[in-house]
PDB file of C-alpha atoms in Angstrom:
ATOM      1  CA  ARG A  70     110.177 112.135 100.225  1.00 37.00           C
ATOM      2  CA  CYS A  71     108.590 115.531  99.851  1.00 37.00           C
ATOM      3  CA  SER A  72     106.060 116.277 102.589  1.00 36.00           C
ATOM      4  CA  VAL A  73     103.884 118.923 100.944  1.00 36.00           C
ATOM      5  CA  LEU A  74     102.637 120.077  97.607  1.00 38.00           C
ATOM      6  CA  LEU A  75     103.502 123.713  97.034  1.00 34.00           C
ATOM      7  CA  PHE A  76     101.138 125.141  94.439  1.00 35.00           C
ATOM      8  CA  ARG A  77     101.982 128.427  92.752  1.00 32.00           C
ATOM      9  CA  LEU A  78     100.144 130.194  90.008  1.00 32.00           C
ATOM     10  CA  ALA A  79     103.007 129.251  87.705  1.00 29.00           C
ATOM     11  CA  GLY A  80     103.354 125.602  88.682  1.00 32.00           C
ATOM     12  CA  ALA A  81     103.673 123.014  91.421  1.00 37.00           C
ATOM     13  CA  ALA A  82     106.182 120.895  93.290  1.00 34.00           C
ATOM     14  CA  LEU A  83     105.038 117.291  93.184  1.00 36.00           C
ATOM     15  CA  PRO A  84     105.462 114.597  95.861  1.00 38.00           C
ATOM     16  CA  ARG A  85     105.463 111.056  94.511  1.00 36.00           C
ATOM     17  CA  ASP A  86     102.082 109.942  95.818  1.00 47.00           C
ATOM     18  CA  SER A  87     100.214 113.183  95.167  1.00 40.00           C
ATOM     19  CA  PRO A  88     100.912 114.683  91.734  1.00 37.00           C
ATOM     20  CA  GLY A  89      99.183 118.002  91.188  1.00 37.00           C
ATOM     21  CA  ARG A  90      97.900 119.751  88.103  1.00 37.00           C
ATOM     22  CA  ARG A  91      99.479 123.026  87.072  1.00 35.00           C
ATOM     23  CA  PRO A  92      96.903 125.770  87.739  1.00 38.00           C
ATOM     24  CA  ALA A  93      95.367 126.789  84.445  1.00 38.00           C
ATOM     25  CA  ALA A  94      95.825 130.551  84.620  1.00 38.00           C
ATOM     26  CA  ARG A  95      97.112 131.171  81.128  1.00 38.00           C
ATOM     27  CA  PRO A  96      96.186 132.696  77.782  1.00 37.00           C
ATOM     28  CA  GLY A  97      93.348 131.026  75.946  1.00 40.00           C
ATOM     29  CA  HIS A  98      93.833 128.263  73.418  1.00 39.00           C
ATOM     30  CA  GLY A  99      91.701 126.984  70.611  1.00 43.00           C
ATOM     31  CA  GLY A 100      89.883 130.299  70.512  1.00 45.00           C
ATOM     32  CA  ARG A 101      88.828 130.133  74.187  1.00 54.00           C
ATOM     33  CA  ALA A 102      89.818 132.870  76.601  1.00 52.00           C
ATOM     34  CA  VAL A 103      90.417 131.312  80.012  1.00 52.00           C
ATOM     35  CA  ALA A 104      89.863 133.127  83.281  1.00 52.00           C
ATOM     36  CA  ALA A 105      92.791 134.771  85.004  1.00 55.00           C
ATOM     37  CA  ALA A 106      93.488 133.500  88.526  1.00 49.00           C
ATOM     38  CA  PRO A 107      92.885 136.044  91.294  1.00 50.00           C
ATOM     39  CA  ALA A 108      95.632 137.247  93.593  1.00 52.00           C
ATOM     40  CA  ARG A 109      94.432 135.167  96.560  1.00 71.00           C
ATOM     41  CA  PRO A 110      97.276 132.779  97.422  1.00 82.00           C
ATOM     42  CA  VAL A 111      96.896 129.057  96.910  1.00 87.00           C
ATOM     43  CA  PRO A 112      97.520 127.076 100.125  1.00 89.00           C
ATOM     44  CA  LEU A 113      99.927 124.277 100.769  1.00 89.00           C
ATOM     45  CA  LEU A 114      98.349 120.886 100.148  1.00 96.00           C
ATOM     46  CA  PRO A 115      99.863 118.240 102.444  1.00 97.00           C
ATOM     47  CA  ALA A 116     101.080 115.036 100.817  1.00 97.00           C
ATOM     48  CA  LEU A 117      98.860 112.006 101.343  1.00 98.00           C
ATOM     49  CA  PRO A 118      99.788 109.564 104.101  1.00 98.00           C
ATOM     50  CA  PRO A 119     101.372 106.335 102.820  1.00 98.00           C
ATOM     51  CA  PRO A 120      98.776 103.680 101.938  1.00 97.00           C
ATOM     52  CA  GLU A 121      99.802 101.518 104.894  1.00 97.00           C
ATOM     53  CA  ASP A 122      99.524 104.353 107.425  1.00 98.00           C
ATOM     54  CA  LYS A 123      96.689 103.899 109.916  1.00 98.00           C
ATOM     55  CA  GLN A 124      97.934 106.300 112.557  1.00 98.00           C
ATOM     56  CA  PHE A 125      96.202 109.349 111.117  1.00 98.00           C
ATOM     57  CA  TYR A 126      92.817 107.802 111.924  1.00 98.00           C
ATOM     58  CA  ALA A 127      93.813 105.909 115.062  1.00 98.00           C
ATOM     59  CA  GLU A 128      92.020 106.698 118.312  1.00 98.00           C
ATOM     60  CA  ARG A 129      94.621 108.773 120.124  1.00 98.00           C
ATOM     61  CA  ASP A 130      94.746 110.290 123.600  1.00 98.00           C
ATOM     62  CA  VAL A 131      93.563 113.713 122.450  1.00 98.00           C
ATOM     63  CA  PRO A 132      90.424 115.765 123.088  1.00 98.00           C
ATOM     64  CA  HIS A 133      87.527 114.092 121.323  1.00 98.00           C
ATOM     65  CA  GLY A 134      84.598 115.576 119.544  1.00 98.00           C
ATOM     66  CA  THR A 135      81.216 113.916 119.526  1.00 98.00           C
ATOM     67  CA  VAL A 136      79.085 112.329 116.829  1.00 98.00           C
ATOM     68  CA  GLU A 137      75.371 112.713 117.221  1.00 98.00           C
ATOM     69  CA  ILE A 138      72.392 111.543 115.214  1.00 98.00           C
ATOM     70  CA  ALA A 139      69.839 114.187 114.305  1.00 98.00           C
ATOM     71  CA  HIS A 140      66.519 113.845 112.510  1.00 98.00           C
ATOM     72  CA  TYR A 141      64.762 116.275 110.211  1.00 98.00           C
ATOM     73  CA  ARG A 142      61.661 116.208 108.045  1.00 97.00           C
ATOM     74  CA  THR A 143      61.741 116.636 104.302  1.00 96.00           C
ATOM     75  CA  ALA A 144      59.402 118.945 102.410  1.00 94.00           C
ATOM     76  CA  ALA A 145      57.210 115.881 101.800  1.00 94.00           C
ATOM     77  CA  GLY A 146      57.054 115.143 105.542  1.00 96.00           C
ATOM     78  CA  ALA A 147      59.358 112.112 105.607  1.00 95.00           C
ATOM     79  CA  GLU A 148      61.727 111.775 108.553  1.00 97.00           C
ATOM     80  CA  LYS A 149      65.414 111.490 107.655  1.00 97.00           C
ATOM     81  CA  ARG A 150      68.628 111.151 109.589  1.00 97.00           C
ATOM     82  CA  LEU A 151      71.969 112.948 109.719  1.00 97.00           C
ATOM     83  CA  HIS A 152      75.220 112.050 111.449  1.00 98.00           C
ATOM     84  CA  VAL A 153      76.915 115.191 112.751  1.00 98.00           C
ATOM     85  CA  TYR A 154      80.453 115.552 114.086  1.00 99.00           C
ATOM     86  CA  LEU A 155      80.859 118.327 116.670  1.00 98.00           C
ATOM     87  CA  PRO A 156      84.480 119.270 117.391  1.00 98.00           C
ATOM     88  CA  PRO A 157      86.160 119.202 120.812  1.00 98.00           C
ATOM     89  CA  GLY A 158      85.058 122.159 122.870  1.00 97.00           C
ATOM     90  CA  TYR A 159      81.726 122.603 121.103  1.00 98.00           C
ATOM     91  CA  ALA A 160      79.712 122.003 124.287  1.00 97.00           C
ATOM     92  CA  SER A 161      81.843 124.253 126.497  1.00 97.00           C
ATOM     93  CA  GLU A 162      82.678 127.148 124.151  1.00 96.00           C
ATOM     94  CA  THR A 163      79.091 128.266 123.843  1.00 97.00           C
ATOM     95  CA  ASP A 164      79.854 131.606 122.179  1.00 97.00           C
ATOM     96  CA  ARG A 165      81.877 130.096 119.364  1.00 97.00           C
ATOM     97  CA  ARG A 166      80.510 129.447 115.882  1.00 98.00           C
ATOM     98  CA  TYR A 167      81.980 126.955 113.437  1.00 98.00           C
ATOM     99  CA  PRO A 168      82.369 126.398 109.698  1.00 98.00           C
ATOM    100  CA  VAL A 169      80.605 123.351 108.283  1.00 98.00           C
ATOM    101  CA  LEU A 170      81.765 120.579 105.971  1.00 99.00           C
ATOM    102  CA  TYR A 171      78.921 118.713 104.264  1.00 99.00           C
ATOM    103  CA  LEU A 172      80.384 115.252 103.638  1.00 99.00           C
ATOM    104  CA  ASN A 173      78.550 112.876 101.303  1.00 98.00           C
ATOM    105  CA  HIS A 174      78.639 109.073 101.041  1.00 98.00           C
ATOM    106  CA  GLY A 175      78.766 106.895  97.934  1.00 98.00           C
ATOM    107  CA  GLY A 176      76.196 104.779  96.141  1.00 97.00           C
ATOM    108  CA  GLY A 177      74.636 101.999  98.207  1.00 96.00           C
ATOM    109  CA  GLU A 178      75.788 103.645 101.432  1.00 97.00           C
ATOM    110  CA  ASP A 179      74.173 105.992 103.939  1.00 98.00           C
ATOM    111  CA  ASP A 180      74.952 108.591 106.578  1.00 98.00           C
ATOM    112  CA  THR A 181      76.738 106.059 108.814  1.00 98.00           C
ATOM    113  CA  HIS A 182      79.552 105.206 106.431  1.00 98.00           C
ATOM    114  CA  TRP A 183      81.757 108.262 106.840  1.00 98.00           C
ATOM    115  CA  THR A 184      82.138 107.422 110.529  1.00 98.00           C
ATOM    116  CA  LYS A 185      81.887 103.614 110.328  1.00 98.00           C
ATOM    117  CA  ASN A 186      84.321 103.197 107.419  1.00 98.00           C
ATOM    118  CA  GLY A 187      85.833 106.634 107.037  1.00 98.00           C
ATOM    119  CA  PHE A 188      86.595 107.342 110.727  1.00 98.00           C
ATOM    120  CA  THR A 189      85.815 111.009 110.129  1.00 98.00           C
ATOM    121  CA  HIS A 190      85.610 111.744 113.845  1.00 98.00           C
ATOM    122  CA  ARG A 191      89.071 110.298 114.534  1.00 98.00           C
ATOM    123  CA  ILE A 192      90.658 112.053 111.555  1.00 99.00           C
ATOM    124  CA  LEU A 193      89.268 115.421 112.669  1.00 99.00           C
ATOM    125  CA  ASP A 194      90.064 114.864 116.351  1.00 98.00           C
ATOM    126  CA  ASN A 195      93.691 114.145 115.516  1.00 98.00           C
ATOM    127  CA  LEU A 196      94.112 117.004 113.043  1.00 98.00           C
ATOM    128  CA  ILE A 197      92.495 119.528 115.376  1.00 98.00           C
ATOM    129  CA  ALA A 198      94.633 118.351 118.307  1.00 98.00           C
ATOM    130  CA  ASP A 199      97.774 118.757 116.177  1.00 98.00           C
ATOM    131  CA  GLY A 200      96.732 122.234 115.059  1.00 97.00           C
ATOM    132  CA  LYS A 201      96.507 121.117 111.434  1.00 97.00           C
ATOM    133  CA  ALA A 202      92.782 121.643 110.863  1.00 98.00           C
ATOM    134  CA  ARG A 203      90.282 124.233 111.934  1.00 97.00           C
ATOM    135  CA  PRO A 204      87.650 123.069 114.413  1.00 98.00           C
ATOM    136  CA  MET A 205      84.624 122.425 112.226  1.00 98.00           C
ATOM    137  CA  ILE A 206      81.224 120.784 112.227  1.00 99.00           C
ATOM    138  CA  VAL A 207      80.898 117.888 109.785  1.00 99.00           C
ATOM    139  CA  VAL A 208      77.400 117.048 108.553  1.00 99.00           C
ATOM    140  CA  MET A 209      76.957 113.622 106.959  1.00 98.00           C
ATOM    141  CA  PRO A 210      73.486 113.311 105.408  1.00 98.00           C
ATOM    142  CA  ASN A 211      71.763 110.352 103.788  1.00 98.00           C
ATOM    143  CA  THR A 212      71.303 111.277 100.125  1.00 96.00           C
ATOM    144  CA  GLY A 213      70.434 107.792  98.876  1.00 94.00           C
ATOM    145  CA  GLY A 214      67.714 107.994  96.249  1.00 93.00           C
ATOM    146  CA  LEU A 215      68.330 111.715  95.743  1.00 96.00           C
ATOM    147  CA  VAL A 216      71.724 111.889  94.059  1.00 95.00           C
ATOM    148  CA  SER A 217      71.809 111.798  90.281  1.00 95.00           C
ATOM    149  CA  GLY A 218      74.710 111.338  87.888  1.00 97.00           C
ATOM    150  CA  THR A 219      72.918 113.623  85.439  1.00 97.00           C
ATOM    151  CA  PRO A 220      74.085 117.252  85.544  1.00 97.00           C
ATOM    152  CA  PRO A 221      71.181 119.665  86.025  1.00 96.00           C
ATOM    153  CA  LYS A 222      70.466 122.409  83.544  1.00 94.00           C
ATOM    154  CA  ALA A 223      71.312 125.918  84.671  1.00 90.00           C
ATOM    155  CA  GLY A 224      68.648 127.193  87.045  1.00 92.00           C
ATOM    156  CA  GLU A 225      66.956 123.785  87.395  1.00 96.00           C
ATOM    157  CA  ASP A 226      67.849 122.277  90.777  1.00 97.00           C
ATOM    158  CA  ASP A 227      67.695 118.513  91.099  1.00 97.00           C
ATOM    159  CA  ALA A 228      66.002 116.712  94.006  1.00 97.00           C
ATOM    160  CA  CYS A 229      69.196 116.517  96.059  1.00 98.00           C
ATOM    161  CA  THR A 230      69.870 120.249  95.669  1.00 98.00           C
ATOM    162  CA  ARG A 231      66.307 121.118  96.647  1.00 98.00           C
ATOM    163  CA  GLU A 232      66.575 119.046  99.820  1.00 98.00           C
ATOM    164  CA  TYR A 233      69.973 120.511 100.652  1.00 98.00           C
ATOM    165  CA  LEU A 234      69.005 124.147 100.170  1.00 98.00           C
ATOM    166  CA  GLY A 235      65.405 123.920 101.312  1.00 98.00           C
ATOM    167  CA  VAL A 236      65.737 121.602 104.297  1.00 98.00           C
ATOM    168  CA  ILE A 237      69.209 120.383 105.304  1.00 98.00           C
ATOM    169  CA  LEU A 238      71.023 123.729 105.464  1.00 98.00           C
ATOM    170  CA  PRO A 239      68.224 125.543 107.333  1.00 98.00           C
ATOM    171  CA  PHE A 240      67.973 122.610 109.751  1.00 98.00           C
ATOM    172  CA  VAL A 241      71.711 122.569 110.459  1.00 98.00           C
ATOM    173  CA  ASP A 242      72.012 126.344 110.770  1.00 98.00           C
ATOM    174  CA  GLY A 243      69.019 126.398 113.106  1.00 98.00           C
ATOM    175  CA  ARG A 244      70.180 123.553 115.338  1.00 98.00           C
ATOM    176  CA  TYR A 245      73.956 124.134 115.552  1.00 98.00           C
ATOM    177  CA  ARG A 246      76.233 127.131 116.081  1.00 98.00           C
ATOM    178  CA  THR A 247      77.325 127.446 112.477  1.00 98.00           C
ATOM    179  CA  ARG A 248      78.777 130.293 110.487  1.00 98.00           C
ATOM    180  CA  PRO A 249      76.036 130.573 107.862  1.00 96.00           C
ATOM    181  CA  ASP A 250      78.043 132.100 105.014  1.00 97.00           C
ATOM    182  CA  ARG A 251      79.574 130.661 101.853  1.00 96.00           C
ATOM    183  CA  GLU A 252      83.158 131.102 103.082  1.00 96.00           C
ATOM    184  CA  SER A 253      82.277 128.799 105.981  1.00 98.00           C
ATOM    185  CA  ARG A 254      80.596 126.040 103.967  1.00 98.00           C
ATOM    186  CA  ALA A 255      82.380 123.267 102.108  1.00 98.00           C
ATOM    187  CA  VAL A 256      80.878 120.261 100.348  1.00 98.00           C
ATOM    188  CA  ALA A 257      82.736 117.013  99.654  1.00 99.00           C
ATOM    189  CA  GLY A 258      81.691 113.584  98.483  1.00 98.00           C
ATOM    190  CA  LEU A 259      82.998 110.234  97.318  1.00 98.00           C
ATOM    191  CA  SER A 260      81.856 108.429  94.179  1.00 98.00           C
ATOM    192  CA  MET A 261      78.092 109.120  93.870  1.00 98.00           C
ATOM    193  CA  GLY A 262      78.565 111.706  96.602  1.00 98.00           C
ATOM    194  CA  GLY A 263      80.834 113.561  94.203  1.00 98.00           C
ATOM    195  CA  PHE A 264      77.745 114.381  92.167  1.00 98.00           C
ATOM    196  CA  VAL A 265      76.390 116.277  95.171  1.00 98.00           C
ATOM    197  CA  VAL A 266      79.526 118.405  94.935  1.00 98.00           C
ATOM    198  CA  LEU A 267      79.119 118.946  91.184  1.00 98.00           C
ATOM    199  CA  ASN A 268      75.326 119.132  90.896  1.00 98.00           C
ATOM    200  CA  THR A 269      74.630 121.052  94.110  1.00 98.00           C
ATOM    201  CA  GLY A 270      77.828 122.771  95.202  1.00 98.00           C
ATOM    202  CA  LEU A 271      79.005 123.995  91.809  1.00 98.00           C
ATOM    203  CA  THR A 272      75.582 125.292  90.811  1.00 98.00           C
ATOM    204  CA  HIS A 273      75.289 127.232  94.087  1.00 98.00           C
ATOM    205  CA  LEU A 274      78.628 128.920  94.640  1.00 98.00           C
ATOM    206  CA  GLU A 275      76.747 131.647  96.474  1.00 97.00           C
ATOM    207  CA  THR A 276      76.111 129.022  99.172  1.00 98.00           C
ATOM    208  CA  PHE A 277      79.203 126.760  99.114  1.00 98.00           C
ATOM    209  CA  GLY A 278      82.687 128.238  98.890  1.00 97.00           C
ATOM    210  CA  GLU A 279      84.768 125.040  98.710  1.00 98.00           C
ATOM    211  CA  LEU A 280      84.265 121.904  96.579  1.00 98.00           C
ATOM    212  CA  TYR A 281      86.044 118.550  97.043  1.00 99.00           C
ATOM    213  CA  VAL A 282      85.436 115.618  94.668  1.00 99.00           C
ATOM    214  CA  PHE A 283      86.688 112.162  95.692  1.00 99.00           C
ATOM    215  CA  SER A 284      86.748 109.382  93.053  1.00 98.00           C
ATOM    216  CA  SER A 285      83.994 110.847  90.931  1.00 98.00           C
ATOM    217  CA  GLY A 286      83.188 112.405  87.577  1.00 98.00           C
ATOM    218  CA  TYR A 287      80.593 112.250  84.840  1.00 98.00           C
ATOM    219  CA  TRP A 288      80.228 109.353  82.413  1.00 98.00           C
ATOM    220  CA  PRO A 289      80.905 110.272  78.739  1.00 97.00           C
ATOM    221  CA  ARG A 290      77.298 111.028  77.764  1.00 96.00           C
ATOM    222  CA  GLU A 291      76.616 113.018  80.903  1.00 98.00           C
ATOM    223  CA  LEU A 292      79.942 114.801  80.482  1.00 98.00           C
ATOM    224  CA  GLU A 293      78.726 116.373  77.246  1.00 98.00           C
ATOM    225  CA  ALA A 294      75.646 117.657  79.052  1.00 97.00           C
ATOM    226  CA  PHE A 295      77.846 118.986  81.854  1.00 98.00           C
ATOM    227  CA  LYS A 296      80.008 120.872  79.365  1.00 98.00           C
ATOM    228  CA  ALA A 297      76.954 122.520  77.844  1.00 97.00           C
ATOM    229  CA  ASN A 298      75.179 123.205  81.120  1.00 97.00           C
ATOM    230  CA  SER A 299      78.236 124.670  82.867  1.00 97.00           C
ATOM    231  CA  GLU A 300      79.562 126.755  79.969  1.00 97.00           C
ATOM    232  CA  ALA A 301      77.987 130.036  81.053  1.00 97.00           C
ATOM    233  CA  LEU A 302      79.136 129.609  84.651  1.00 97.00           C
ATOM    234  CA  LEU A 303      82.691 128.470  83.984  1.00 98.00           C
ATOM    235  CA  SER A 304      83.218 131.067  81.258  1.00 97.00           C
ATOM    236  CA  GLN A 305      82.688 133.957  83.658  1.00 96.00           C
ATOM    237  CA  PRO A 306      85.879 136.081  83.743  1.00 95.00           C
ATOM    238  CA  THR A 307      85.705 136.151  87.558  1.00 94.00           C
ATOM    239  CA  ILE A 308      84.931 132.452  88.025  1.00 96.00           C
ATOM    240  CA  ASN A 309      88.053 131.850  90.154  1.00 96.00           C
ATOM    241  CA  GLU A 310      86.926 134.503  92.595  1.00 94.00           C
ATOM    242  CA  ARG A 311      83.824 132.434  93.275  1.00 95.00           C
ATOM    243  CA  PHE A 312      85.869 129.521  94.643  1.00 95.00           C
ATOM    244  CA  HIS A 313      87.156 130.152  98.158  1.00 94.00           C
ATOM    245  CA  MET A 314      89.619 127.315  97.530  1.00 95.00           C
ATOM    246  CA  PRO A 315      90.681 125.743  94.208  1.00 97.00           C
ATOM    247  CA  ILE A 316      88.328 122.892  93.351  1.00 98.00           C
ATOM    248  CA  TYR A 317      89.798 119.514  94.386  1.00 98.00           C
ATOM    249  CA  PHE A 318      89.717 116.215  92.498  1.00 98.00           C
ATOM    250  CA  GLY A 319      91.310 113.160  94.111  1.00 98.00           C
ATOM    251  CA  VAL A 320      91.334 109.740  92.425  1.00 98.00           C
ATOM    252  CA  GLY A 321      93.320 106.494  92.571  1.00 98.00           C
ATOM    253  CA  GLU A 322      95.412 105.265  89.662  1.00 98.00           C
ATOM    254  CA  THR A 323      93.444 101.986  89.522  1.00 98.00           C
ATOM    255  CA  ASP A 324      90.122 103.638  90.403  1.00 98.00           C
ATOM    256  CA  ILE A 325      87.096 102.692  88.304  1.00 98.00           C
ATOM    257  CA  ALA A 326      86.260 106.409  88.281  1.00 98.00           C
ATOM    258  CA  TYR A 327      89.713 107.452  87.034  1.00 98.00           C
ATOM    259  CA  ARG A 328      88.756 108.373  83.468  1.00 98.00           C
ATOM    260  CA  ASN A 329      85.507 110.045  84.462  1.00 98.00           C
ATOM    261  CA  SER A 330      87.349 112.054  87.119  1.00 98.00           C
ATOM    262  CA  MET A 331      90.096 113.211  84.760  1.00 98.00           C
ATOM    263  CA  ARG A 332      87.676 114.097  81.963  1.00 98.00           C
ATOM    264  CA  THR A 333      85.471 116.093  84.305  1.00 98.00           C
ATOM    265  CA  LEU A 334      88.452 117.884  85.803  1.00 98.00           C
ATOM    266  CA  ALA A 335      89.608 118.742  82.274  1.00 98.00           C
ATOM    267  CA  VAL A 336      86.441 120.796  81.777  1.00 98.00           C
ATOM    268  CA  PHE A 337      87.447 123.021  84.677  1.00 98.00           C
ATOM    269  CA  ALA A 338      91.048 123.227  83.515  1.00 98.00           C
ATOM    270  CA  ASP A 339      89.935 124.146  79.986  1.00 98.00           C
ATOM    271  CA  HIS A 340      88.144 127.164  81.455  1.00 98.00           C
ATOM    272  CA  GLY A 341      91.148 128.216  83.522  1.00 96.00           C
ATOM    273  CA  VAL A 342      89.594 127.223  86.849  1.00 97.00           C
ATOM    274  CA  ARG A 343      92.247 126.738  89.505  1.00 96.00           C
ATOM    275  CA  ASN A 344      92.301 123.222  90.877  1.00 97.00           C
ATOM    276  CA  PHE A 345      94.042 120.636  92.979  1.00 98.00           C
ATOM    277  CA  SER A 346      94.407 117.377  91.038  1.00 98.00           C
ATOM    278  CA  VAL A 347      95.616 114.523  93.223  1.00 98.00           C
ATOM    279  CA  LEU A 348      96.472 111.119  91.766  1.00 98.00           C
ATOM    280  CA  SER A 349      97.042 108.529  94.475  1.00 98.00           C
ATOM    281  CA  SER A 350      97.907 104.880  94.550  1.00 98.00           C
ATOM    282  CA  HIS A 351      95.147 102.239  94.863  1.00 98.00           C
ATOM    283  CA  GLY A 352      91.547 102.409  93.713  1.00 98.00           C
ATOM    284  CA  HIS A 353      87.909 103.022  94.521  1.00 98.00           C
ATOM    285  CA  GLU A 354      88.135 102.297  98.238  1.00 98.00           C
ATOM    286  CA  TRP A 355      88.097 103.697 101.746  1.00 98.00           C
ATOM    287  CA  LEU A 356      91.875 103.447 101.953  1.00 98.00           C
ATOM    288  CA  ASN A 357      91.912 106.430  99.599  1.00 98.00           C
ATOM    289  CA  TRP A 358      88.848 108.326 100.737  1.00 98.00           C
ATOM    290  CA  ARG A 359      90.131 108.532 104.313  1.00 98.00           C
ATOM    291  CA  ARG A 360      93.408 109.914 102.973  1.00 98.00           C
ATOM    292  CA  TYR A 361      91.649 112.493 100.795  1.00 99.00           C
ATOM    293  CA  LEU A 362      89.626 113.708 103.777  1.00 99.00           C
ATOM    294  CA  TRP A 363      92.768 113.950 105.917  1.00 98.00           C
ATOM    295  CA  GLN A 364      94.503 115.936 103.183  1.00 98.00           C
ATOM    296  CA  THR A 365      91.714 118.360 102.350  1.00 98.00           C
ATOM    297  CA  ALA A 366      90.575 119.048 105.919  1.00 98.00           C
ATOM    298  CA  GLN A 367      93.904 120.786 106.455  1.00 98.00           C
ATOM    299  CA  ILE A 368      93.236 123.487 103.870  1.00 97.00           C
ATOM    300  CA  MET A 369      89.550 124.097 104.544  1.00 97.00           C
ATOM    301  CA  PHE A 370      88.256 127.387 105.914  1.00 96.00           C
ATOM    302  CA  PRO A 371      91.574 129.305 106.024  1.00 91.00           C
ATOM    303  CA  GLU A 372      89.923 132.426 107.455  1.00 77.00           C
ATOM    304  CA  ASN A 373      88.112 130.533 110.227  1.00 55.00           C
ATOM    305  CA  ARG A 374      90.993 129.520 112.461  1.00 48.00           C
TER     306      ARG A 374
END
C-alpha cells in the first residue's frame, strides 16, 4: 500500500484510499484560458489512515496541548463562545507565535463538536509529538445561524464573513500569540462548515492563505450562482499565487455531499486552480472528517515550522 500521495504539476501518484486530481495547469479548453501554476512546489499529501484505525486520535503518552473556552461579543452585543486548542508548550514558550487554523462545524452542531466528536486536540497532540504537524492554534467557533449555502456576490460579505473578519479574527489575534498574516491562517470546515471556507475564505484570500473543504459543495442552483460570482476571481492569471496551498476537497464515496463536492471542485479545476481532491471510503460522518483533519494538518503552514 502506498503511504503518500506525491503531487506534481504534471500528475499524481495515487494510493488506493486517497485518489487525487491531476493539477489543472494546462492550456485552456472550450475557449477558456486557464491559469498557469506557479513554481512553488506542491507538498506531499499523506494517505488517509484506514477506516478502522483509531490510533491516530488515541490519547497517547505525549505532551498535551490544552483546550479552553473563550467568550467574545458580536457587533450586536451578543455573547458567543469559542473552543480554542493551544499546542503543547504554548504556556511556557512565551515568545513564540503560532499559525491559526479556523475549524468549522457542520449543520446542527456547535463549537464543541470538533473536540467532542472530532478529537481535534488528540489528533494535533499526536501529530505534533511525531513531528508531522506544525504547532498551531486551532479556533473552533460556533457559526450556527450564520452560515449560508448561498454564495455571496463579489464584494458583498455574508453575515458569517462579517462576524469572522469584524469580530472573531480581531478577538483571537488580540487574545492569543498568533501570527496575524494570511500565510499563517487556514480555514477548514465540514458539511455546512465548508460554506465558511467557500463563502468567507475564498472571498478573502488576502486574509486566509489555505482552504480545506470537507464533505461540502454547493447545490445545483447555488452552484450556478457560485460560477457567476467567482468568475472574476478565479479567472485571474495569478490566481494560483493567491493560494498558499492548493485548495483541498475531501469527500466519501457514499457521502450525501459527493455530487455537490465534485461539481464545486470542477469549477476550480476548470479555471486551472491547483487542488487536492481526495475520495475516501465511507460517507458523511466523523470517521471521515477526523481522517481529513489528520491528513491536512500535516501540510498546513509549511513556512511556520
